[in-house]
Amino acid sequence: MRAPGAGRGGALAVMLLLTGPLLSSAEEQQPPSPPGGDADQQELAKAVQNPVAPLISVPLQNNLDLGVDPGDRVRNTLNIQPVVPLPLTHDFNVIARLIVPILYQPDLAEGSGGTFGLGDTSATFFVAPKKPGLFIWGIGPAFLLPTGTADALGTGKWSVGPSVVALVQPSPWSIGVLANNVFSVFGDDERETVNQLLLQYFISYNLPKGWYVTSAPILTANWEAPSGEQWTIPFGLGAGKVFTVGKQALNGSVSAYYNAIRPDLPGAAEWQLRVQLSFLFPLNKKH
């Protein structure tokens, strides 16, 4: 059996190795001036809705899960999600996306109390055309690193799998899907096998002055769960706006989702409230 502590330490080291080059690249690819007029705001809003756009962003996404079974508990996850496009060839970029979760997980067995700490880190690398046509796409590997600081906060497994994103943006719409499926390859032998799907479809309608209406629920399937208890399928709606504070471009949004289909298992939530603030750094055209 692989020691859980050693696995977490190795995963944290890998996360730091990934984060360092991304931050360094972000510094080297400093943006031009922030968006000014309405046209600039609408163009930046469309870029925000494109997961493989030439845009450095640092979203801070807070997900508050309500009605967590058993006991109608509350779970909170703050995702730090840096996204950095890196040049690969003359025609292609690699879009590096990290999700570092800081979460509070209620103690489902005791009915009170809980665990706070770092969850498992996901890293995705999309290879995408620098100059896509009407159909925008990206494909690459997804990794799940066992950085969880407690058993309740992570899987204890190193996992890997394919990831894909595809979208179209006929003005004023952005319509697409992002998906990955990761499988555990090694880790703590006493922890459960990982085989899970994440699928996020997104539909946004852009309005004047950087405003937009959006729906971007995250569907999940745990293929290791009992039959009939694998899927979580939410539906909901939200709104957001691209704006500036001083010279800093920002994107803020609020949305709510109801898990219409969810497992009848401990940990399943009824509702999710999502609040997100993203720091945006549009790149120069030459990149």
PDB file of N, CA and C in Angstrom, residues 37-71:
ATOM      1  N   GLY A  37     -14.511  50.654 -24.404  1.00  0.00           N
ATOM      2  CA  GLY A  37     -15.872  50.881 -24.841  1.00  0.00           C
ATOM      3  C   GLY A  37     -16.729  49.638 -24.780  1.00  0.00           C
ATOM      4  N   ASP A  38     -17.999  49.821 -25.189  1.00  0.00           N
ATOM      5  CA  ASP A  38     -18.964  48.734 -25.171  1.00  0.00           C
ATOM      6  C   ASP A  38     -18.527  47.584 -26.065  1.00  0.00           C
ATOM      7  N   ALA A  39     -17.974  47.896 -27.246  1.00  0.00           N
ATOM      8  CA  ALA A  39     -17.524  46.847 -28.168  1.00  0.00           C
ATOM      9  C   ALA A  39     -16.409  46.019 -27.545  1.00  0.00           C
ATOM     10  N   ASP A  40     -15.476  46.680 -26.855  1.00  0.00           N
ATOM     11  CA  ASP A  40     -14.390  45.959 -26.193  1.00  0.00           C
ATOM     12  C   ASP A  40     -14.928  45.044 -25.101  1.00  0.00           C
ATOM     13  N   GLN A  41     -15.896  45.531 -24.332  1.00  0.00           N
ATOM     14  CA  GLN A  41     -16.465  44.723 -23.260  1.00  0.00           C
ATOM     15  C   GLN A  41     -17.182  43.502 -23.817  1.00  0.00           C
ATOM     16  N   GLN A  42     -17.918  43.680 -24.908  1.00  0.00           N
ATOM     17  CA  GLN A  42     -18.625  42.553 -25.499  1.00  0.00           C
ATOM     18  C   GLN A  42     -17.644  41.533 -26.080  1.00  0.00           C
ATOM     19  N   GLU A  43     -16.552  42.017 -26.680  1.00  0.00           N
ATOM     20  CA  GLU A  43     -15.539  41.108 -27.219  1.00  0.00           C
ATOM     21  C   GLU A  43     -14.865  40.328 -26.101  1.00  0.00           C
ATOM     22  N   LEU A  44     -14.594  40.990 -24.985  1.00  0.00           N
ATOM     23  CA  LEU A  44     -13.977  40.308 -23.854  1.00  0.00           C
ATOM     24  C   LEU A  44     -14.949  39.326 -23.210  1.00  0.00           C
ATOM     25  N   ALA A  45     -16.234  39.672 -23.178  1.00  0.00           N
ATOM     26  CA  ALA A  45     -17.240  38.749 -22.651  1.00  0.00           C
ATOM     27  C   ALA A  45     -17.267  37.462 -23.471  1.00  0.00           C
ATOM     28  N   LYS A  46     -17.158  37.575 -24.798  1.00  0.00           N
ATOM     29  CA  LYS A  46     -17.108  36.382 -25.648  1.00  0.00           C
ATOM     30  C   LYS A  46     -15.849  35.571 -25.383  1.00  0.00           C
ATOM     31  N   ALA A  47     -14.723  36.247 -25.149  1.00  0.00           N
ATOM     32  CA  ALA A  47     -13.480  35.536 -24.849  1.00  0.00           C
ATOM     33  C   ALA A  47     -13.586  34.791 -23.529  1.00  0.00           C
ATOM     34  N   VAL A  48     -14.234  35.397 -22.542  1.00  0.00           N
ATOM     35  CA  VAL A  48     -14.426  34.749 -21.243  1.00  0.00           C
ATOM     36  C   VAL A  48     -15.216  33.453 -21.401  1.00  0.00           C
ATOM     37  N   GLN A  49     -16.144  33.426 -22.341  1.00  0.00           N
ATOM     38  CA  GLN A  49     -17.006  32.259 -22.551  1.00  0.00           C
ATOM     39  C   GLN A  49     -16.363  31.195 -23.432  1.00  0.00           C
ATOM     40  N   ASN A  50     -15.130  31.440 -23.873  1.00  0.00           N
ATOM     41  CA  ASN A  50     -14.382  30.493 -24.705  1.00  0.00           C
ATOM     42  C   ASN A  50     -13.234  29.909 -23.879  1.00  0.00           C
ATOM     43  N   PRO A  51     -13.321  28.631 -23.468  1.00  0.00           N
ATOM     44  CA  PRO A  51     -12.286  28.054 -22.602  1.00  0.00           C
ATOM     45  C   PRO A  51     -10.898  27.993 -23.226  1.00  0.00           C
ATOM     46  N   VAL A  52     -10.777  28.135 -24.560  1.00  0.00           N
ATOM     47  CA  VAL A  52      -9.464  28.072 -25.202  1.00  0.00           C
ATOM     48  C   VAL A  52      -9.111  29.398 -25.876  1.00  0.00           C
ATOM     49  N   ALA A  53      -9.685  30.487 -25.398  1.00  0.00           N
ATOM     50  CA  ALA A  53      -9.372  31.811 -25.946  1.00  0.00           C
ATOM     51  C   ALA A  53      -7.963  32.233 -25.547  1.00  0.00           C
ATOM     52  N   PRO A  54      -7.310  33.119 -26.333  1.00  0.00           N
ATOM     53  CA  PRO A  54      -5.988  33.650 -25.968  1.00  0.00           C
ATOM     54  C   PRO A  54      -6.128  34.687 -24.859  1.00  0.00           C
ATOM     55  N   LEU A  55      -6.439  34.201 -23.676  1.00  0.00           N
ATOM     56  CA  LEU A  55      -6.767  35.069 -22.550  1.00  0.00           C
ATOM     57  C   LEU A  55      -6.235  34.449 -21.266  1.00  0.00           C
ATOM     58  N   ILE A  56      -5.361  35.156 -20.577  1.00  0.00           N
ATOM     59  CA  ILE A  56      -4.958  34.734 -19.238  1.00  0.00           C
ATOM     60  C   ILE A  56      -6.051  35.154 -18.272  1.00  0.00           C
ATOM     61  N   SER A  57      -6.500  34.226 -17.458  1.00  0.00           N
ATOM     62  CA  SER A  57      -7.525  34.562 -16.470  1.00  0.00           C
ATOM     63  C   SER A  57      -7.252  33.820 -15.171  1.00  0.00           C
ATOM     64  N   VAL A  58      -7.694  34.424 -14.088  1.00  0.00           N
ATOM     65  CA  VAL A  58      -7.588  33.789 -12.766  1.00  0.00           C
ATOM     66  C   VAL A  58      -8.964  33.870 -12.113  1.00  0.00           C
ATOM     67  N   PRO A  59      -9.830  32.909 -12.401  1.00  0.00           N
ATOM     68  CA  PRO A  59     -11.147  32.894 -11.777  1.00  0.00           C
ATOM     69  C   PRO A  59     -11.073  32.406 -10.329  1.00  0.00           C
ATOM     70  N   LEU A  60     -11.842  33.051  -9.480  1.00  0.00           N
ATOM     71  CA  LEU A  60     -12.092  32.594  -8.116  1.00  0.00           C
ATOM     72  C   LEU A  60     -13.569  32.225  -8.069  1.00  0.00           C
ATOM     73  N   GLN A  61     -13.834  30.926  -8.016  1.00  0.00           N
ATOM     74  CA  GLN A  61     -15.213  30.440  -8.111  1.00  0.00           C
ATOM     75  C   GLN A  61     -15.616  29.793  -6.794  1.00  0.00           C
ATOM     76  N   ASN A  62     -16.674  30.317  -6.172  1.00  0.00           N
ATOM     77  CA  ASN A  62     -17.157  29.747  -4.916  1.00  0.00           C
ATOM     78  C   ASN A  62     -18.476  29.025  -5.154  1.00  0.00           C
ATOM     79  N   ASN A  63     -18.506  27.743  -4.810  1.00  0.00           N
ATOM     80  CA  ASN A  63     -19.702  26.921  -4.952  1.00  0.00           C
ATOM     81  C   ASN A  63     -20.217  26.545  -3.572  1.00  0.00           C
ATOM     82  N   LEU A  64     -21.424  26.993  -3.255  1.00  0.00           N
ATOM     83  CA  LEU A  64     -22.068  26.676  -1.985  1.00  0.00           C
ATOM     84  C   LEU A  64     -23.142  25.631  -2.249  1.00  0.00           C
ATOM     85  N   ASP A  65     -22.919  24.413  -1.751  1.00  0.00           N
ATOM     86  CA  ASP A  65     -23.878  23.322  -1.927  1.00  0.00           C
ATOM     87  C   ASP A  65     -24.823  23.292  -0.735  1.00  0.00           C
ATOM     88  N   LEU A  66     -26.121  23.311  -1.024  1.00  0.00           N
ATOM     89  CA  LEU A  66     -27.151  23.351   0.014  1.00  0.00           C
ATOM     90  C   LEU A  66     -27.954  22.060   0.006  1.00  0.00           C
ATOM     91  N   GLY A  67     -28.450  21.690   1.175  1.00  0.00           N
ATOM     92  CA  GLY A  67     -29.257  20.479   1.276  1.00  0.00           C
ATOM     93  C   GLY A  67     -28.457  19.216   1.082  1.00  0.00           C
ATOM     94  N   VAL A  68     -27.220  19.184   1.637  1.00  0.00           N
ATOM     95  CA  VAL A  68     -26.366  18.005   1.505  1.00  0.00           C
ATOM     96  C   VAL A  68     -26.885  16.909   2.428  1.00  0.00           C
ATOM     97  N   ASP A  69     -27.135  15.728   1.871  1.00  0.00           N
ATOM     98  CA  ASP A  69     -27.612  14.583   2.659  1.00  0.00           C
ATOM     99  C   ASP A  69     -26.446  13.876   3.346  1.00  0.00           C
ATOM    100  N   PRO A  70     -26.682  13.287   4.538  1.00  0.00           N
ATOM    101  CA  PRO A  70     -27.914  13.428   5.330  1.00  0.00           C
ATOM    102  C   PRO A  70     -27.867  14.677   6.202  1.00  0.00           C
ATOM    103  N   GLY A  71     -29.026  15.083   6.686  1.00  0.00           N
ATOM    104  CA  GLY A  71     -29.076  16.161   7.666  1.00  0.00           C
ATOM    105  C   GLY A  71     -29.177  17.547   7.080  1.00  0.00           C
TER     106      GLY A  71
END
